[in-house]
PDB file of C-alpha atoms and ligand atoms in Angstrom:
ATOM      1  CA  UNK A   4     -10.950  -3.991 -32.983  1.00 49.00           C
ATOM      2  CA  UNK A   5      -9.224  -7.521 -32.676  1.00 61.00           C
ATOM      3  CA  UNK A   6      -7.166  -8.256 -29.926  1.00 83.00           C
ATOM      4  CA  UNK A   7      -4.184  -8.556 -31.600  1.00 90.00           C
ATOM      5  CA  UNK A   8      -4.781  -5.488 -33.599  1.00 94.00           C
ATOM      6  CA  UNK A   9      -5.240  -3.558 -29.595  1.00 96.00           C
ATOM      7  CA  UNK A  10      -2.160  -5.428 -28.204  1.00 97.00           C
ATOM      8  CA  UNK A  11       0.205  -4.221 -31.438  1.00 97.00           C
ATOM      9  CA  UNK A  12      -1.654  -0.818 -30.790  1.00 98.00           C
ATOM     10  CA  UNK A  13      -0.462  -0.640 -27.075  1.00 98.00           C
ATOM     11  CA  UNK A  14       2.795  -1.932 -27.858  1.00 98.00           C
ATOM     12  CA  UNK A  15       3.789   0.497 -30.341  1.00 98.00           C
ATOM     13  CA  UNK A  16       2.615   3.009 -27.945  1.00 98.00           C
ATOM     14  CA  UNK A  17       4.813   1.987 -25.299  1.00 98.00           C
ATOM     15  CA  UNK A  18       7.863   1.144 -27.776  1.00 97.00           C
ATOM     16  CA  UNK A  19       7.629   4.736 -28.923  1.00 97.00           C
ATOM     17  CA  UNK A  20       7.363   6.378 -25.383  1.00 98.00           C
ATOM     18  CA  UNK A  21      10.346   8.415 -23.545  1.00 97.00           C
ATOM     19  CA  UNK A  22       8.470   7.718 -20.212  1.00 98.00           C
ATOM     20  CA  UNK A  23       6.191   5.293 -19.252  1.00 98.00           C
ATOM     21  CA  UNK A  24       4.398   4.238 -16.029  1.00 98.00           C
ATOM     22  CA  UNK A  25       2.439   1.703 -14.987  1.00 98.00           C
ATOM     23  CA  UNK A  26      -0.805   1.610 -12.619  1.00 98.00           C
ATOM     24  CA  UNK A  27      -2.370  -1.318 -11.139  1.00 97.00           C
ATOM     25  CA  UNK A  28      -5.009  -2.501  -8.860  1.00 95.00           C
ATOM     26  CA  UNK A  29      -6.868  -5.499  -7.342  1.00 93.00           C
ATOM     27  CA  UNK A  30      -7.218  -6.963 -10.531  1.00 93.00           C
ATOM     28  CA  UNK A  31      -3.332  -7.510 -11.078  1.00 96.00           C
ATOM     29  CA  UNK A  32      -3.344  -9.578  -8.122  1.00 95.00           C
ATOM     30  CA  UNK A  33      -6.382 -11.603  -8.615  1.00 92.00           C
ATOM     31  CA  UNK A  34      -4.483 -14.166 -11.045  1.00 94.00           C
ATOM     32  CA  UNK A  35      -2.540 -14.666  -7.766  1.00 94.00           C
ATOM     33  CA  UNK A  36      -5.340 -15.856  -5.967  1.00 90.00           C
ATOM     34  CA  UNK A  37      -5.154 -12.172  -3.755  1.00 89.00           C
ATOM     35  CA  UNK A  38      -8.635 -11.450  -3.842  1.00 79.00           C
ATOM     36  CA  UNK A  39     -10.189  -7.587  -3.900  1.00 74.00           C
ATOM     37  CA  UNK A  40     -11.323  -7.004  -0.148  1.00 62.00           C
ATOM     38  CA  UNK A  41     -13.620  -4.415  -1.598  1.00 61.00           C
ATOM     39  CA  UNK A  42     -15.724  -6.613  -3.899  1.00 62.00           C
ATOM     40  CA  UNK A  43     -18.137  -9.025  -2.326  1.00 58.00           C
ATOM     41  CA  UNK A  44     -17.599 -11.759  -4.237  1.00 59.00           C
ATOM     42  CA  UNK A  45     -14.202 -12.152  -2.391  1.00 60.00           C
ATOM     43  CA  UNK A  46     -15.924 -13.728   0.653  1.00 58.00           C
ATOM     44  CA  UNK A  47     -13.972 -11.506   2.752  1.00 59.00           C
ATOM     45  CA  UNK A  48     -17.416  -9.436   3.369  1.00 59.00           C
ATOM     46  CA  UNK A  49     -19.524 -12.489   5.244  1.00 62.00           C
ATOM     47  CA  UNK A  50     -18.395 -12.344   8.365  1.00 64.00           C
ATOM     48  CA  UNK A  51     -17.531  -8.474   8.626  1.00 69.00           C
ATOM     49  CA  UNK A  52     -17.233  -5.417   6.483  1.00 77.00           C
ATOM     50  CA  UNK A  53     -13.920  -4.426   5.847  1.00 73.00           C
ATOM     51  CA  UNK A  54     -15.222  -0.952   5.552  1.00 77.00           C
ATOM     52  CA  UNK A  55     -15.454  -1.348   9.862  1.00 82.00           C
ATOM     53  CA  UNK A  56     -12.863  -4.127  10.787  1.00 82.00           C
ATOM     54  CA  UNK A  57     -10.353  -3.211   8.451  1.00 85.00           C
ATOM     55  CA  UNK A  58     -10.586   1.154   9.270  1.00 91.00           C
ATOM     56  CA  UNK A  59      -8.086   2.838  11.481  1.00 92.00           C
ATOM     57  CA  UNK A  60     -10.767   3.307  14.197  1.00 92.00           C
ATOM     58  CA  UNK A  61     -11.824  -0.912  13.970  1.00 90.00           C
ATOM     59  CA  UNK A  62      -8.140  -1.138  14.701  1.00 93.00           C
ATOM     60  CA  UNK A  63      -7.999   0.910  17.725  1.00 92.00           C
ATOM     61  CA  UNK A  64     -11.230  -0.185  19.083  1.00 92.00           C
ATOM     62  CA  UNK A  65     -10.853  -3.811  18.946  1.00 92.00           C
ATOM     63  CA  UNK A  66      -7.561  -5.001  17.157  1.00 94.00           C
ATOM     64  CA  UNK A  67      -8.402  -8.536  17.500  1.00 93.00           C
ATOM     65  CA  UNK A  68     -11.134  -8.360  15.170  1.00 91.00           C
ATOM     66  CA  UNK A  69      -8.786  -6.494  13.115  1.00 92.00           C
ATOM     67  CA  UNK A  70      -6.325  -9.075  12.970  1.00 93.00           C
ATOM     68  CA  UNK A  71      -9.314 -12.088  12.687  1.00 91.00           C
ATOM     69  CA  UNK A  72      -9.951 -10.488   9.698  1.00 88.00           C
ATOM     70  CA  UNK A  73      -6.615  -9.943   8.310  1.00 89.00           C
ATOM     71  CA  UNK A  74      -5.044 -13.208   8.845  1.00 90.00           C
ATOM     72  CA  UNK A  75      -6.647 -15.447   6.203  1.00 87.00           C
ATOM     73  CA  UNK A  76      -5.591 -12.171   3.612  1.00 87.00           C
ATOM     74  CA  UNK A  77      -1.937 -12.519   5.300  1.00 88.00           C
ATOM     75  CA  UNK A  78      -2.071 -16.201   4.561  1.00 89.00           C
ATOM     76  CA  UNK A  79      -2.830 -15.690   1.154  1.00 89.00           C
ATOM     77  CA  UNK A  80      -0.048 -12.880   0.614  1.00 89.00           C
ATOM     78  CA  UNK A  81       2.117 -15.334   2.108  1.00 88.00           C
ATOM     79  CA  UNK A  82       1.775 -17.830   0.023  1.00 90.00           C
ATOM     80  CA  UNK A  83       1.019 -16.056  -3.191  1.00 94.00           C
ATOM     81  CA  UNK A  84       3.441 -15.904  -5.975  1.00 97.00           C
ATOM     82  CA  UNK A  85       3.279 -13.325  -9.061  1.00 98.00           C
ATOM     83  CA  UNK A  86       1.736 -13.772 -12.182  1.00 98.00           C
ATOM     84  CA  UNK A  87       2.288 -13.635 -15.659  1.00 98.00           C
ATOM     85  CA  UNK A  88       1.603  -9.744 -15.401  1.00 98.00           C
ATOM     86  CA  UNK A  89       3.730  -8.912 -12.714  1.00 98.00           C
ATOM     87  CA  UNK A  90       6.152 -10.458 -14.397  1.00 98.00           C
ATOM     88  CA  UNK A  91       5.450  -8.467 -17.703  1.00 98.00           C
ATOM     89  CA  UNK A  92       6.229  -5.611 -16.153  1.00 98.00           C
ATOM     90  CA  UNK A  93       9.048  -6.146 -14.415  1.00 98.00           C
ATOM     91  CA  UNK A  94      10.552  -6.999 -17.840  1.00 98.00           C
ATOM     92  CA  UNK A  95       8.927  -3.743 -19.218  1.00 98.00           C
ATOM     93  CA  UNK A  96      11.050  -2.041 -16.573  1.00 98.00           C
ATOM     94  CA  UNK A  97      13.900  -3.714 -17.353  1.00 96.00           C
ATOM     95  CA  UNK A  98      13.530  -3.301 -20.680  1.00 96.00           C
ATOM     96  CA  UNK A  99      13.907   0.552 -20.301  1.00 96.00           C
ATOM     97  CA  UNK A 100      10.372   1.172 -21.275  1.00 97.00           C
ATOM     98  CA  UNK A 101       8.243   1.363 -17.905  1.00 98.00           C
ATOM     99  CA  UNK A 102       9.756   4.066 -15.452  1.00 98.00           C
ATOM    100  CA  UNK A 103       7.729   3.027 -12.428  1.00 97.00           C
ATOM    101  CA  UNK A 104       4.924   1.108 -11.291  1.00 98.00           C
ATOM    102  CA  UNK A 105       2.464   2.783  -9.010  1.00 98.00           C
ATOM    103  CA  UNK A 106       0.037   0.305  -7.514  1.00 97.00           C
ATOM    104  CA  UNK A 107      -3.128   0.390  -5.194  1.00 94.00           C
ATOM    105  CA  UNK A 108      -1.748  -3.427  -3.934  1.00 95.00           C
ATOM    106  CA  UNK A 109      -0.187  -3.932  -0.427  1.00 93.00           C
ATOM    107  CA  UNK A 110       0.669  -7.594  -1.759  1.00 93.00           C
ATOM    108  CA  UNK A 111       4.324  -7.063  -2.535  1.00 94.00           C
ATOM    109  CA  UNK A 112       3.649  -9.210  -5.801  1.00 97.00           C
ATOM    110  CA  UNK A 113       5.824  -6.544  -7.578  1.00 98.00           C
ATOM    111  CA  UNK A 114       8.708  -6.081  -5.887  1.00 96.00           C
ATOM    112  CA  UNK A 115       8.424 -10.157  -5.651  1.00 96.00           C
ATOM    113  CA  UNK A 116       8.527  -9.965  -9.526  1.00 98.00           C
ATOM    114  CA  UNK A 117      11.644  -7.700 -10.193  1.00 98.00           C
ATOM    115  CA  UNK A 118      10.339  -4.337 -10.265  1.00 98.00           C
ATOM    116  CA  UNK A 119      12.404  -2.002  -8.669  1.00 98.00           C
ATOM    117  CA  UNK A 120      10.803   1.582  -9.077  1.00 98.00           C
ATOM    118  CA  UNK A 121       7.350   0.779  -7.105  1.00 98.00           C
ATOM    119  CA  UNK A 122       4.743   3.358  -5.684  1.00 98.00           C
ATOM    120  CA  UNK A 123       2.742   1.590  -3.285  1.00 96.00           C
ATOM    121  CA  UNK A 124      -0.061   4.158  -2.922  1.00 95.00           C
ATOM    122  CA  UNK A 125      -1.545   2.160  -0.132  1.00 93.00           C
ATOM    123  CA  UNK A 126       1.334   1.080   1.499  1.00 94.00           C
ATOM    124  CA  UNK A 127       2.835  -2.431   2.077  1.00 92.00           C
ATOM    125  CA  UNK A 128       2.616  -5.582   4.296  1.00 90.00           C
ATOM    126  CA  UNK A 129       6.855  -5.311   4.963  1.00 90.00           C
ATOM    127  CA  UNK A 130       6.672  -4.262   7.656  1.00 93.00           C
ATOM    128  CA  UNK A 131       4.815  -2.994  10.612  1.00 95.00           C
ATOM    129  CA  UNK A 132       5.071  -0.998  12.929  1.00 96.00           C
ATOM    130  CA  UNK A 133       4.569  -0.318  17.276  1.00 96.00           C
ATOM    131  CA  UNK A 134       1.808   1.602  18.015  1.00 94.00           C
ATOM    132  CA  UNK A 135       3.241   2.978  21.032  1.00 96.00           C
ATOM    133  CA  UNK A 136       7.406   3.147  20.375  1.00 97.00           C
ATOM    134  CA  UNK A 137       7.201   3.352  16.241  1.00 96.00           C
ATOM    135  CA  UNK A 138       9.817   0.698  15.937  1.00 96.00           C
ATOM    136  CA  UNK A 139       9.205  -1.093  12.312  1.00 95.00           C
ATOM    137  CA  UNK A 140       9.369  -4.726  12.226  1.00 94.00           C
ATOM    138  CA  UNK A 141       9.887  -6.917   8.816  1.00 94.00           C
ATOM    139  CA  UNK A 142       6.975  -8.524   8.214  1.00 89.00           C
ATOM    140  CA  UNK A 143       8.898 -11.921   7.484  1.00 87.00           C
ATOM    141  CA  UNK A 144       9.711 -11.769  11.564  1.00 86.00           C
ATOM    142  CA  UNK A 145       5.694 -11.284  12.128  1.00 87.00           C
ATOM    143  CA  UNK A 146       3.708 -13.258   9.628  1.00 87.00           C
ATOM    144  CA  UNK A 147       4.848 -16.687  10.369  1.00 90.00           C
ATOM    145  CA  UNK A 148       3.620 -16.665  13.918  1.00 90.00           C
ATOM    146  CA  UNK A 149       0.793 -14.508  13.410  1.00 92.00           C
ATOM    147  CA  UNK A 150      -0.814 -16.857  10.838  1.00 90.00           C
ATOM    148  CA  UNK A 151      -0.505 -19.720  12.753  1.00 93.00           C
ATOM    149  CA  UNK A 152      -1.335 -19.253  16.416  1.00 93.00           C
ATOM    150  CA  UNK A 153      -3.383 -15.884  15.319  1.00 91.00           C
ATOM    151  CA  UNK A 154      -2.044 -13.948  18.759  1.00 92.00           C
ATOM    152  CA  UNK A 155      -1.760 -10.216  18.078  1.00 93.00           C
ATOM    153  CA  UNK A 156       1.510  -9.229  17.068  1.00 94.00           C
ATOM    154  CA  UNK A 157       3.615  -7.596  19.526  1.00 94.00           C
ATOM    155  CA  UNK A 158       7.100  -5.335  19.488  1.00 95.00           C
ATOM    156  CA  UNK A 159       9.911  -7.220  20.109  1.00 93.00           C
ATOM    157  CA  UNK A 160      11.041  -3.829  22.421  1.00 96.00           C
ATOM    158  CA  UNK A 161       7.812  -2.934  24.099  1.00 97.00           C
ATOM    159  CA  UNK A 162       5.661  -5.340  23.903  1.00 96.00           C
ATOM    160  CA  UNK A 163       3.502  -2.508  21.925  1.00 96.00           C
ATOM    161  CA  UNK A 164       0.685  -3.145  19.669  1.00 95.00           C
ATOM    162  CA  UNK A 165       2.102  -3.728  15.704  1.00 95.00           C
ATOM    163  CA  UNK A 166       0.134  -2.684  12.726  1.00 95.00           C
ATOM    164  CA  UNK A 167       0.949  -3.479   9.538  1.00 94.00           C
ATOM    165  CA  UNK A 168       2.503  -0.413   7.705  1.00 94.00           C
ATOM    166  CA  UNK A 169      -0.537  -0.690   4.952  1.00 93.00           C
ATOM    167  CA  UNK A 170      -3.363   2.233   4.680  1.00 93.00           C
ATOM    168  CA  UNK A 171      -6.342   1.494   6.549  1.00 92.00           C
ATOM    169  CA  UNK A 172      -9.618   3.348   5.607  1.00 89.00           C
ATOM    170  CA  UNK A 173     -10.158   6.449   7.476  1.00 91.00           C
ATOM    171  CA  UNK A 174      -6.312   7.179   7.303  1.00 92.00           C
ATOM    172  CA  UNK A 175      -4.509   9.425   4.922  1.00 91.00           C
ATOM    173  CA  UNK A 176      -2.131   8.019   2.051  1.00 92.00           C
ATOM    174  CA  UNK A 177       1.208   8.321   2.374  1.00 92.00           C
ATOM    175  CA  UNK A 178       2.132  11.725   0.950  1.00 94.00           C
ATOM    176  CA  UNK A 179       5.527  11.435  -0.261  1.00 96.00           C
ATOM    177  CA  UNK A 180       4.260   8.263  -2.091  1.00 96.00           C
ATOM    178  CA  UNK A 181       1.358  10.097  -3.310  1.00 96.00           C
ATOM    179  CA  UNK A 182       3.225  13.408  -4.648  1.00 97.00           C
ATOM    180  CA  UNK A 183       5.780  11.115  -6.356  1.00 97.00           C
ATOM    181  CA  UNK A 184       2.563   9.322  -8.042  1.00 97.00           C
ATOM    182  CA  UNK A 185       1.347  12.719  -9.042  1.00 97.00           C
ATOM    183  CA  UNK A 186       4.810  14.027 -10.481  1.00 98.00           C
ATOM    184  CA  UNK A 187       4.727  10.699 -12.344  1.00 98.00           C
ATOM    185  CA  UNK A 188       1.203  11.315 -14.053  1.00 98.00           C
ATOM    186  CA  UNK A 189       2.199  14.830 -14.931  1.00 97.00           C
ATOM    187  CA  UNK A 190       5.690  13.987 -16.832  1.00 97.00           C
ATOM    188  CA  UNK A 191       4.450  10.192 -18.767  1.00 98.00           C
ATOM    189  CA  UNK A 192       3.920  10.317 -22.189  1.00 98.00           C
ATOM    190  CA  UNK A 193       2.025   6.834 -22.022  1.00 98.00           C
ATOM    191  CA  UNK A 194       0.454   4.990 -19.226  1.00 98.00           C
ATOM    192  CA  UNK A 195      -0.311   1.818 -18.924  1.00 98.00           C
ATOM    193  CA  UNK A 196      -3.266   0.712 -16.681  1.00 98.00           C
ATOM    194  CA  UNK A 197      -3.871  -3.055 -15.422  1.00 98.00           C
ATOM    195  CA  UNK A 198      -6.399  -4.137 -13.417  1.00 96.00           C
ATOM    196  CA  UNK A 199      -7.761  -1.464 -11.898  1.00 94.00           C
ATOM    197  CA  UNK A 200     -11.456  -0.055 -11.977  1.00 92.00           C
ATOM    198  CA  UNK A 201     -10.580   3.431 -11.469  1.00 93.00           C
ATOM    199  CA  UNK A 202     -12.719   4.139  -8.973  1.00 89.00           C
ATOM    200  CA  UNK A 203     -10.917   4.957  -5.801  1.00 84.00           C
ATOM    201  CA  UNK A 204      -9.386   7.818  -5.246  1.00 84.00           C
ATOM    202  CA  UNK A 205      -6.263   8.842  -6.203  1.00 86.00           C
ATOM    203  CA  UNK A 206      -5.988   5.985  -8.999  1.00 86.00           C
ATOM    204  CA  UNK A 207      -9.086   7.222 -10.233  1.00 89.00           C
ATOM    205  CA  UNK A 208      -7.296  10.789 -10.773  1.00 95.00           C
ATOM    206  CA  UNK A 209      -3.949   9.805 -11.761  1.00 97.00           C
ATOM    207  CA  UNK A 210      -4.948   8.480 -15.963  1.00 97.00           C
ATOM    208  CA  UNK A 211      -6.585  11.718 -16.283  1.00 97.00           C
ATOM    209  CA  UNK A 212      -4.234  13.669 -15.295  1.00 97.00           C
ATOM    210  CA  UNK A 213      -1.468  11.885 -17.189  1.00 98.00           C
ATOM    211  CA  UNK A 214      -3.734  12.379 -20.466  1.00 97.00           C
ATOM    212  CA  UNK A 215      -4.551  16.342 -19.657  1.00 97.00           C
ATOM    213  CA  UNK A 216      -0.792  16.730 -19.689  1.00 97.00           C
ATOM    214  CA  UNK A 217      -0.674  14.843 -23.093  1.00 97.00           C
ATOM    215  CA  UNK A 218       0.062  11.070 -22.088  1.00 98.00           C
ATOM    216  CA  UNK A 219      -1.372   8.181 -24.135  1.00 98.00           C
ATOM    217  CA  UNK A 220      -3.605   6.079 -21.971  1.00 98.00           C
ATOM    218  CA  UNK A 221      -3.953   1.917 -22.752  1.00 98.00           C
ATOM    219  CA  UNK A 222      -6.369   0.290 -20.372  1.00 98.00           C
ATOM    220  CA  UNK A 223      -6.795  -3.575 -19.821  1.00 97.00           C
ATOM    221  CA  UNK A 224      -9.204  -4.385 -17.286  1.00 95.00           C
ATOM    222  CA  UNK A 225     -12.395  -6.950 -17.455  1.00 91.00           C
ATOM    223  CA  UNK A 226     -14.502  -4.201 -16.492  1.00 91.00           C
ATOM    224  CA  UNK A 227     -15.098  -1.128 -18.133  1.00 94.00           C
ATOM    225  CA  UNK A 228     -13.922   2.267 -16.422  1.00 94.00           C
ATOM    226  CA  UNK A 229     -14.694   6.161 -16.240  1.00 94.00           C
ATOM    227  CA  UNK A 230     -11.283   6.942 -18.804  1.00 96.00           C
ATOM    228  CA  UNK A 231     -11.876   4.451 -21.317  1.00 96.00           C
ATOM    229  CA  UNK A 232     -13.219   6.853 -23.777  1.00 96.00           C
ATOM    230  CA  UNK A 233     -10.316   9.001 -23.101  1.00 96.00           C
ATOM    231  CA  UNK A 234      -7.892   6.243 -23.481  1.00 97.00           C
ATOM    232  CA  UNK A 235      -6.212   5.108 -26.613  1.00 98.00           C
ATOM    233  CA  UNK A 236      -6.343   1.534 -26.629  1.00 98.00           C
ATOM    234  CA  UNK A 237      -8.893  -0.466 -23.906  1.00 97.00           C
ATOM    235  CA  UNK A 238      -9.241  -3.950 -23.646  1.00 97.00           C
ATOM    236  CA  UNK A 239     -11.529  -5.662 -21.447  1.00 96.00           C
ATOM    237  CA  UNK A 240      -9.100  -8.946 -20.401  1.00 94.00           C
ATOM    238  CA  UNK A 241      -7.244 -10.612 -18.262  1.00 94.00           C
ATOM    239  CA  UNK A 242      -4.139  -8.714 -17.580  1.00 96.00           C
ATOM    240  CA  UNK A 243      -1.971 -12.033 -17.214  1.00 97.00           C
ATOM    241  CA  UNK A 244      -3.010 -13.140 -20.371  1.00 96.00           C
ATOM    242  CA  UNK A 245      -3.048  -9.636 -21.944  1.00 97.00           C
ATOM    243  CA  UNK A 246       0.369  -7.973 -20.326  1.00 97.00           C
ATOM    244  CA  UNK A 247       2.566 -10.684 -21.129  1.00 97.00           C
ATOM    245  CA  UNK A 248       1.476 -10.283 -25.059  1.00 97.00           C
ATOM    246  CA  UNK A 249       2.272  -6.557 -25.492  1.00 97.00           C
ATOM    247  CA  UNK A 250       5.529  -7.007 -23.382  1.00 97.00           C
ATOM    248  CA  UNK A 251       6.577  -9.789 -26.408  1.00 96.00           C
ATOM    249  CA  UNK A 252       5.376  -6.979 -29.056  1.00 96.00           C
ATOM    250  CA  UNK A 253       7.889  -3.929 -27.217  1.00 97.00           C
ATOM    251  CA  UNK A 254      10.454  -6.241 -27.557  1.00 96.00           C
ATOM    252  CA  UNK A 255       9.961  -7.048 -30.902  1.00 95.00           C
ATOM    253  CA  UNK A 256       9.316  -3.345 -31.723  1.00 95.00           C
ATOM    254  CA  UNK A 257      12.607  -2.389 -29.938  1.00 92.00           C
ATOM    255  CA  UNK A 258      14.599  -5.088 -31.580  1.00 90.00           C
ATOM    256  CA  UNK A 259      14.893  -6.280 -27.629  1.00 85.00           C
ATOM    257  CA  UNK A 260      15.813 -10.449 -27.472  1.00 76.00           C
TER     258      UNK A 260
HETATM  259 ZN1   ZN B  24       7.437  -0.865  20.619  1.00 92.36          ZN
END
């Protein structure tokens, strides 16, 4: 099927649903020049594997390593600015038509873009917090510093050890996020999923169980995932160019100016 015939297809989907929700992954972000720590073709995997550095126990063992590997990625998130899909859905939520964006990104780019209603499955760089006196520090306090002299970031009270409050592997997901992800899935009657490969856990979970409790599925991602021949529309693009398309088509469909 034509693109434009799978973009009116999703769109009319959408335009029709009560309750919507959005999931994304890496590949929202990549537009942004955020690249996907777990592909290595992002460069991030030459001089360490994220799998090690970037794990709950690499922090503990030897934090500066951590944070060497971190602060290029913190540079980046910095600096980066949302895209064209972001942006689509924050108008999408605006719009009345997506309930809530659940993402897999730490990046912020959302919220940065208007969304309000975000689930941020593996937590956020906002803040961080001491290791040793759990005081939370805004990341706009830390980031600065930390990117340019590199020194570890310290608590302001204590002098403690800050990590950034973002899920490190080896540590659980945040389970009021998670269970409010879940609840999500289970009520939609259409989800929308962009950029994202499916294959991490829970994001790999969530589409099917939004469709076993009778949501519509659209996928847009470059590659092709485990749901797509459960979904209702796929198509195998680039979400900026793709998202900002069936957000015009809603409108339309919903008389919406
Ligand atoms: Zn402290």
């Amino acid at each position: 099927m034509p693109l434009e015939a799978e973009t009116l297809k999703a769109a009319e989907i959408l335009s029709a649903s009560q309750h919507a929700v959005a999931l994304t992954g890496a590949g929202h972000s990549t537009p942004s020049g955020i690249p996907d720590f777990r592909s290595p073709e992002s460069g991030l995997w030459t001089k360490a594997d994220p799998m090690v550095v970037a794990s709950i126990y690499g922090f503990q063992w030897d934090p500066q390593a951590f944070y060497d590997w971190l602060r290029p990625l913190a540079k980046q998130m910095m600096e980066a600015e949302p895209n064209a899909a972001h942006i689509a859905l924050a108008e999408l939520e605006e719009a009345g038509v997506i309930k809530c964006v659940i993402t897999q990104n730490i990046d912020e780019l959302h919220r940065k873009a208007g969304s309000q209603n975000v689930l941020e499955l593996h937590g956020s760089v906002r803040q961080a917090t001491c290791m040793r006196c759990r005081r939370t520090v805004p990341s706009t306090e830390l980031w600065p510093a930390f990117v340019a002299t590199g020194e570890l970031p310290r608590c302001p009270t204590c002098d403690g050890l800050l990590k950034p409050d973002v899920v490190l592997f080896g540590e659980l997901l945040p389970m009021t996020t998670l269970v409010r992800a879940q609840d999500e899935a289970e009520r939609c009657d259409a989800m929308l999923v962009a950029g994202s490969s499916l294959e991490v856990y829970p994001a790999a979970e969530l589409p099917t169980c939004a469709t076993q409790h009778g949501a519509k599925l659209i996928l847009v991602n470059y590659e092709p995932t485990h749901m797509d021949a459960r979904a209702a529309v796929v198509i195998h693009e680039d979400v900026a160019a793709v998202l900002p398309q069936i957000t015009d088509r809603v409108k339309e469909l919903r008389g919406i100016t």
